[in-house]
PDB file of C-alpha atoms in Angstrom:
ATOM      1  CA  MET A  86       3.832  26.307   3.021  1.00 50.00           C
ATOM      2  CA  THR A  87       5.203  22.934   3.025  1.00 60.00           C
ATOM      3  CA  LYS A  88       3.112  19.940   4.806  1.00 68.00           C
ATOM      4  CA  GLN A  89       5.932  17.464   6.445  1.00 72.00           C
ATOM      5  CA  LEU A  90       4.209  14.084   5.674  1.00 75.00           C
ATOM      6  CA  THR A  91       6.911  12.118   7.770  1.00 73.00           C
ATOM      7  CA  ASN A  92       4.778  13.713  10.852  1.00 72.00           C
ATOM      8  CA  SER A  93       1.116  13.419   9.371  1.00 76.00           C
ATOM      9  CA  THR A  94       1.100   9.978   7.908  1.00 83.00           C
ATOM     10  CA  MET A  95       2.079   6.224   8.843  1.00 85.00           C
ATOM     11  CA  MET A  96       4.186   4.746   6.807  1.00 87.00           C
ATOM     12  CA  GLN A  97       4.176   0.479   6.724  1.00 91.00           C
ATOM     13  CA  ARG A  98       5.853  -2.340   4.687  1.00 94.00           C
ATOM     14  CA  VAL A  99       2.858  -4.234   4.160  1.00 96.00           C
ATOM     15  CA  GLY A 100       4.092  -6.875   1.924  1.00 95.00           C
ATOM     16  CA  VAL A 101       7.498  -8.416   0.586  1.00 95.00           C
ATOM     17  CA  ALA A 102       8.374  -9.747  -2.993  1.00 95.00           C
ATOM     18  CA  ALA A 103       6.598 -12.582  -4.188  1.00 94.00           C
ATOM     19  CA  ALA A 104       8.466 -14.507  -6.672  1.00 94.00           C
ATOM     20  CA  ALA A 105       6.694 -15.050 -10.232  1.00 92.00           C
ATOM     21  CA  GLY A 106       3.590 -17.218 -10.035  1.00 91.00           C
ATOM     22  CA  VAL A 107      -0.432 -17.102  -9.855  1.00 92.00           C
ATOM     23  CA  VAL A 108      -0.819 -17.547  -6.053  1.00 93.00           C
ATOM     24  CA  PRO A 109      -2.942 -14.564  -4.864  1.00 95.00           C
ATOM     25  CA  VAL A 110      -0.783 -12.273  -2.358  1.00 97.00           C
ATOM     26  CA  VAL A 111      -2.409 -10.725   0.565  1.00 98.00           C
ATOM     27  CA  SER A 112      -0.541  -7.909   2.140  1.00 98.00           C
ATOM     28  CA  ASP A 113      -0.427  -7.586   6.019  1.00 97.00           C
ATOM     29  CA  ALA A 114      -3.218  -5.312   7.379  1.00 97.00           C
ATOM     30  CA  ILE A 115      -2.698  -1.792   8.714  1.00 94.00           C
ATOM     31  CA  LYS A 116      -4.158  -1.220  11.966  1.00 92.00           C
ATOM     32  CA  LEU A 117      -6.035   2.267  11.479  1.00 89.00           C
ATOM     33  CA  ASP A 118      -6.069   3.433  15.403  1.00 84.00           C
ATOM     34  CA  LYS A 119      -4.082   6.475  14.371  1.00 78.00           C
ATOM     35  CA  ALA A 120      -5.215   6.799  10.940  1.00 82.00           C
ATOM     36  CA  ASN A 121      -8.817   7.235   9.199  1.00 84.00           C
ATOM     37  CA  GLY A 122      -7.428   6.950   5.438  1.00 90.00           C
ATOM     38  CA  VAL A 123      -4.709   4.788   3.648  1.00 94.00           C
ATOM     39  CA  LEU A 124      -3.141   4.811   0.439  1.00 94.00           C
ATOM     40  CA  PHE A 125      -1.558   1.572  -0.717  1.00 96.00           C
ATOM     41  CA  GLY A 126       1.139   1.236  -3.244  1.00 96.00           C
ATOM     42  CA  VAL A 127       1.677  -2.272  -5.033  1.00 97.00           C
ATOM     43  CA  VAL A 128       5.034  -2.222  -6.513  1.00 97.00           C
ATOM     44  CA  MET A 129       4.827  -4.584  -9.500  1.00 97.00           C
ATOM     45  CA  GLY A 130       7.560  -6.670 -11.214  1.00 96.00           C
ATOM     46  CA  THR A 131       7.403  -8.214 -14.519  1.00 95.00           C
ATOM     47  CA  ILE A 132       3.355  -9.119 -15.927  1.00 95.00           C
ATOM     48  CA  VAL A 133       4.262 -11.547 -18.442  1.00 93.00           C
ATOM     49  CA  ALA A 134       2.349 -10.943 -21.768  1.00 91.00           C
ATOM     50  CA  THR A 135      -0.587 -12.973 -20.905  1.00 92.00           C
ATOM     51  CA  GLY A 136      -0.686 -12.126 -17.104  1.00 92.00           C
ATOM     52  CA  VAL A 137      -3.818 -10.487 -15.684  1.00 94.00           C
ATOM     53  CA  VAL A 138      -3.328  -8.752 -12.325  1.00 96.00           C
ATOM     54  CA  THR A 139      -6.075  -7.699 -10.149  1.00 97.00           C
ATOM     55  CA  ILE A 140      -5.713  -5.534  -6.911  1.00 97.00           C
ATOM     56  CA  LYS A 141      -8.682  -5.047  -4.415  1.00 97.00           C
ATOM     57  CA  ALA A 142      -8.850  -3.454  -1.118  1.00 97.00           C
ATOM     58  CA  GLU A 143     -10.417  -5.343   1.975  1.00 97.00           C
ATOM     59  CA  VAL A 144     -11.589  -3.982   5.450  1.00 96.00           C
ATOM     60  CA  SER A 145     -12.166  -5.862   8.835  1.00 97.00           C
ATOM     61  CA  ASP A 146     -13.459  -4.909  11.907  1.00 97.00           C
ATOM     62  CA  ASN A 147     -11.298  -7.876  13.779  1.00 97.00           C
ATOM     63  CA  ASN A 148      -8.512  -8.609  11.704  1.00 97.00           C
ATOM     64  CA  SER A 149     -10.114 -11.791  10.852  1.00 97.00           C
ATOM     65  CA  ASP A 150     -13.261 -11.384   8.709  1.00 97.00           C
ATOM     66  CA  TRP A 151     -12.639  -9.502   5.620  1.00 98.00           C
ATOM     67  CA  ASP A 152     -14.824  -7.747   3.327  1.00 97.00           C
ATOM     68  CA  ASP A 153     -14.286  -6.315  -0.096  1.00 97.00           C
ATOM     69  CA  VAL A 154     -14.428  -2.524  -0.674  1.00 96.00           C
ATOM     70  CA  GLU A 155     -16.700  -1.579  -3.266  1.00 95.00           C
ATOM     71  CA  GLY A 156     -15.179   0.178  -6.339  1.00 96.00           C
ATOM     72  CA  SER A 157     -11.500  -0.700  -5.312  1.00 96.00           C
ATOM     73  CA  GLU A 158     -10.368  -2.880  -8.282  1.00 96.00           C
ATOM     74  CA  VAL A 159      -7.287  -1.926 -10.252  1.00 96.00           C
ATOM     75  CA  VAL A 160      -6.485  -4.457 -12.940  1.00 96.00           C
ATOM     76  CA  MET A 161      -3.136  -4.480 -14.499  1.00 96.00           C
ATOM     77  CA  GLY A 162      -1.594  -6.536 -17.754  1.00 94.00           C
ATOM     78  CA  ALA A 163       1.746  -6.667 -19.294  1.00 93.00           C
ATOM     79  CA  THR A 164       1.907  -3.007 -20.234  1.00 94.00           C
ATOM     80  CA  GLU A 165       1.987  -2.108 -16.767  1.00 95.00           C
ATOM     81  CA  SER A 166       4.867  -4.215 -15.880  1.00 95.00           C
ATOM     82  CA  ASP A 167       7.091  -2.612 -13.273  1.00 96.00           C
ATOM     83  CA  GLN A 168       4.902  -0.157 -12.412  1.00 96.00           C
ATOM     84  CA  ILE A 169       3.062   0.859  -9.369  1.00 97.00           C
ATOM     85  CA  ALA A 170      -0.685   0.112  -8.665  1.00 96.00           C
ATOM     86  CA  VAL A 171      -2.260   3.030  -6.148  1.00 96.00           C
ATOM     87  CA  VAL A 172      -5.698   2.010  -4.331  1.00 96.00           C
ATOM     88  CA  GLU A 173      -6.355   4.726  -1.722  1.00 94.00           C
ATOM     89  CA  MET A 174      -9.283   5.150   0.628  1.00 94.00           C
ATOM     90  CA  GLY A 175     -10.650   7.880   2.870  1.00 90.00           C
ATOM     91  CA  ASN A 176     -12.734   7.884   5.925  1.00 90.00           C
ATOM     92  CA  VAL A 177     -12.375   4.331   6.704  1.00 92.00           C
ATOM     93  CA  ALA A 178     -14.632   3.180   9.610  1.00 92.00           C
ATOM     94  CA  GLN A 179     -13.330  -0.388   9.940  1.00 95.00           C
ATOM     95  CA  ALA A 180     -10.357  -1.000  11.992  1.00 95.00           C
ATOM     96  CA  TYR A 181      -7.806  -2.812   9.642  1.00 96.00           C
ATOM     97  CA  ALA A 182      -7.406  -2.661   5.962  1.00 96.00           C
ATOM     98  CA  ARG A 183      -5.395  -4.602   3.436  1.00 98.00           C
ATOM     99  CA  VAL A 184      -5.024  -5.279  -0.074  1.00 98.00           C
ATOM    100  CA  THR A 185      -5.389  -8.544  -1.944  1.00 98.00           C
ATOM    101  CA  VAL A 186      -3.251  -9.031  -5.401  1.00 97.00           C
ATOM    102  CA  THR A 187      -4.690 -11.969  -7.524  1.00 96.00           C
ATOM    103  CA  ARG A 188      -2.515 -13.031 -10.596  1.00 95.00           C
ATOM    104  CA  THR A 189      -3.826 -14.801 -13.083  1.00 92.00           C
ATOM    105  CA  VAL A 190      -3.568 -16.537 -16.800  1.00 85.00           C
ATOM    106  CA  ALA A 191       0.519 -16.423 -16.423  1.00 85.00           C
ATOM    107  CA  ASP A 192       3.078 -15.822 -14.005  1.00 90.00           C
ATOM    108  CA  SER A 193       3.595 -12.329 -12.248  1.00 94.00           C
ATOM    109  CA  THR A 194       5.783 -10.863  -9.739  1.00 96.00           C
ATOM    110  CA  VAL A 195       5.190  -8.241  -7.083  1.00 97.00           C
ATOM    111  CA  ASP A 196       8.341  -6.222  -5.808  1.00 97.00           C
ATOM    112  CA  GLY A 197       6.566  -5.344  -2.419  1.00 97.00           C
ATOM    113  CA  ILE A 198       3.600  -3.496  -0.931  1.00 98.00           C
ATOM    114  CA  ILE A 199       3.546  -0.066   1.090  1.00 97.00           C
ATOM    115  CA  ALA A 200       0.631   1.223   3.001  1.00 96.00           C
ATOM    116  CA  VAL A 201       0.503   4.879   4.023  1.00 93.00           C
ATOM    117  CA  GLY A 202      -2.133   5.589   6.980  1.00 90.00           C
ATOM    118  CA  THR A 203      -3.610   8.970   6.757  1.00 85.00           C
ATOM    119  CA  SER A 204      -5.027  11.085   9.747  1.00 76.00           C
ATOM    120  CA  PRO A 205      -5.779  15.016   8.964  1.00 60.00           C
ATOM    121  CA  GLY A 206      -5.244  16.956  11.594  1.00 58.00           C
ATOM    122  CA  ILE A 207      -3.616  14.692  13.737  1.00 65.00           C
ATOM    123  CA  SER A 208       0.181  14.971  14.324  1.00 65.00           C
ATOM    124  CA  PRO A 209       2.568  13.393  14.994  1.00 67.00           C
ATOM    125  CA  ILE A 210       1.862  10.111  13.819  1.00 69.00           C
ATOM    126  CA  ALA A 211       4.567   7.671  14.630  1.00 70.00           C
ATOM    127  CA  ASN A 212       5.691   5.142  11.779  1.00 71.00           C
ATOM    128  CA  HIS A 213       5.509   1.618  11.987  1.00 75.00           C
ATOM    129  CA  ALA A 214       8.438  -0.611  13.169  1.00 78.00           C
ATOM    130  CA  SER A 215       8.973  -1.495   9.427  1.00 79.00           C
ATOM    131  CA  VAL A 216      10.330   2.019   8.969  1.00 78.00           C
ATOM    132  CA  GLY A 217      13.955   1.906   9.309  1.00 76.00           C
ATOM    133  CA  ALA A 218      14.910   5.395   8.935  1.00 78.00           C
ATOM    134  CA  SER A 219      13.244   8.721   7.968  1.00 69.00           C
ATOM    135  CA  VAL A 220      14.364  12.330   7.655  1.00 69.00           C
ATOM    136  CA  TYR A 221      12.261  15.478   7.371  1.00 65.00           C
ATOM    137  CA  LEU A 222      13.750  18.704   5.300  1.00 64.00           C
ATOM    138  CA  GLY A 223      11.892  21.721   5.350  1.00 67.00           C
ATOM    139  CA  SER A 224      13.583  22.709   2.083  1.00 63.00           C
ATOM    140  CA  ALA A 225      15.882  21.215  -0.110  1.00 68.00           C
ATOM    141  CA  VAL A 226      19.347  22.833   0.034  1.00 70.00           C
ATOM    142  CA  ILE A 227      22.196  22.111  -2.168  1.00 68.00           C
ATOM    143  CA  GLY A 228      24.958  20.991   0.422  1.00 72.00           C
ATOM    144  CA  THR A 229      26.496  18.078   2.317  1.00 73.00           C
ATOM    145  CA  PRO A 230      23.678  15.290   3.245  1.00 76.00           C
TER     146      PRO A 230
END
């Protein structure tokens, strides 16, 4: 049996590309009113030879005062250039979640940040307005798109 993710998850673009630099990148918050968990995908571009990128999750009850999530820190270096860092949290009790990308030592680029809200047992969940189009195929059959 195939699980329809487009109906049971809420995808949202929460961060745009950030040019090479060392300034922190803070994603937009995802509101968890229809989800109780979230998966963030931070798409990295080039991380220069001495660059260090630290990604952490934060949660908030009011979308204003943010608290770090214990154990959420992911560290990437030059060998992880052009890769994706994934931070997933289940059973989030707070109303909002986001990630902060700290770029230190040397320039690094961020290509974008995606959040996928998850809510077991509740569907359908409507996608965020940042999703321009989606399609679900119950099975992949060769033919005209």
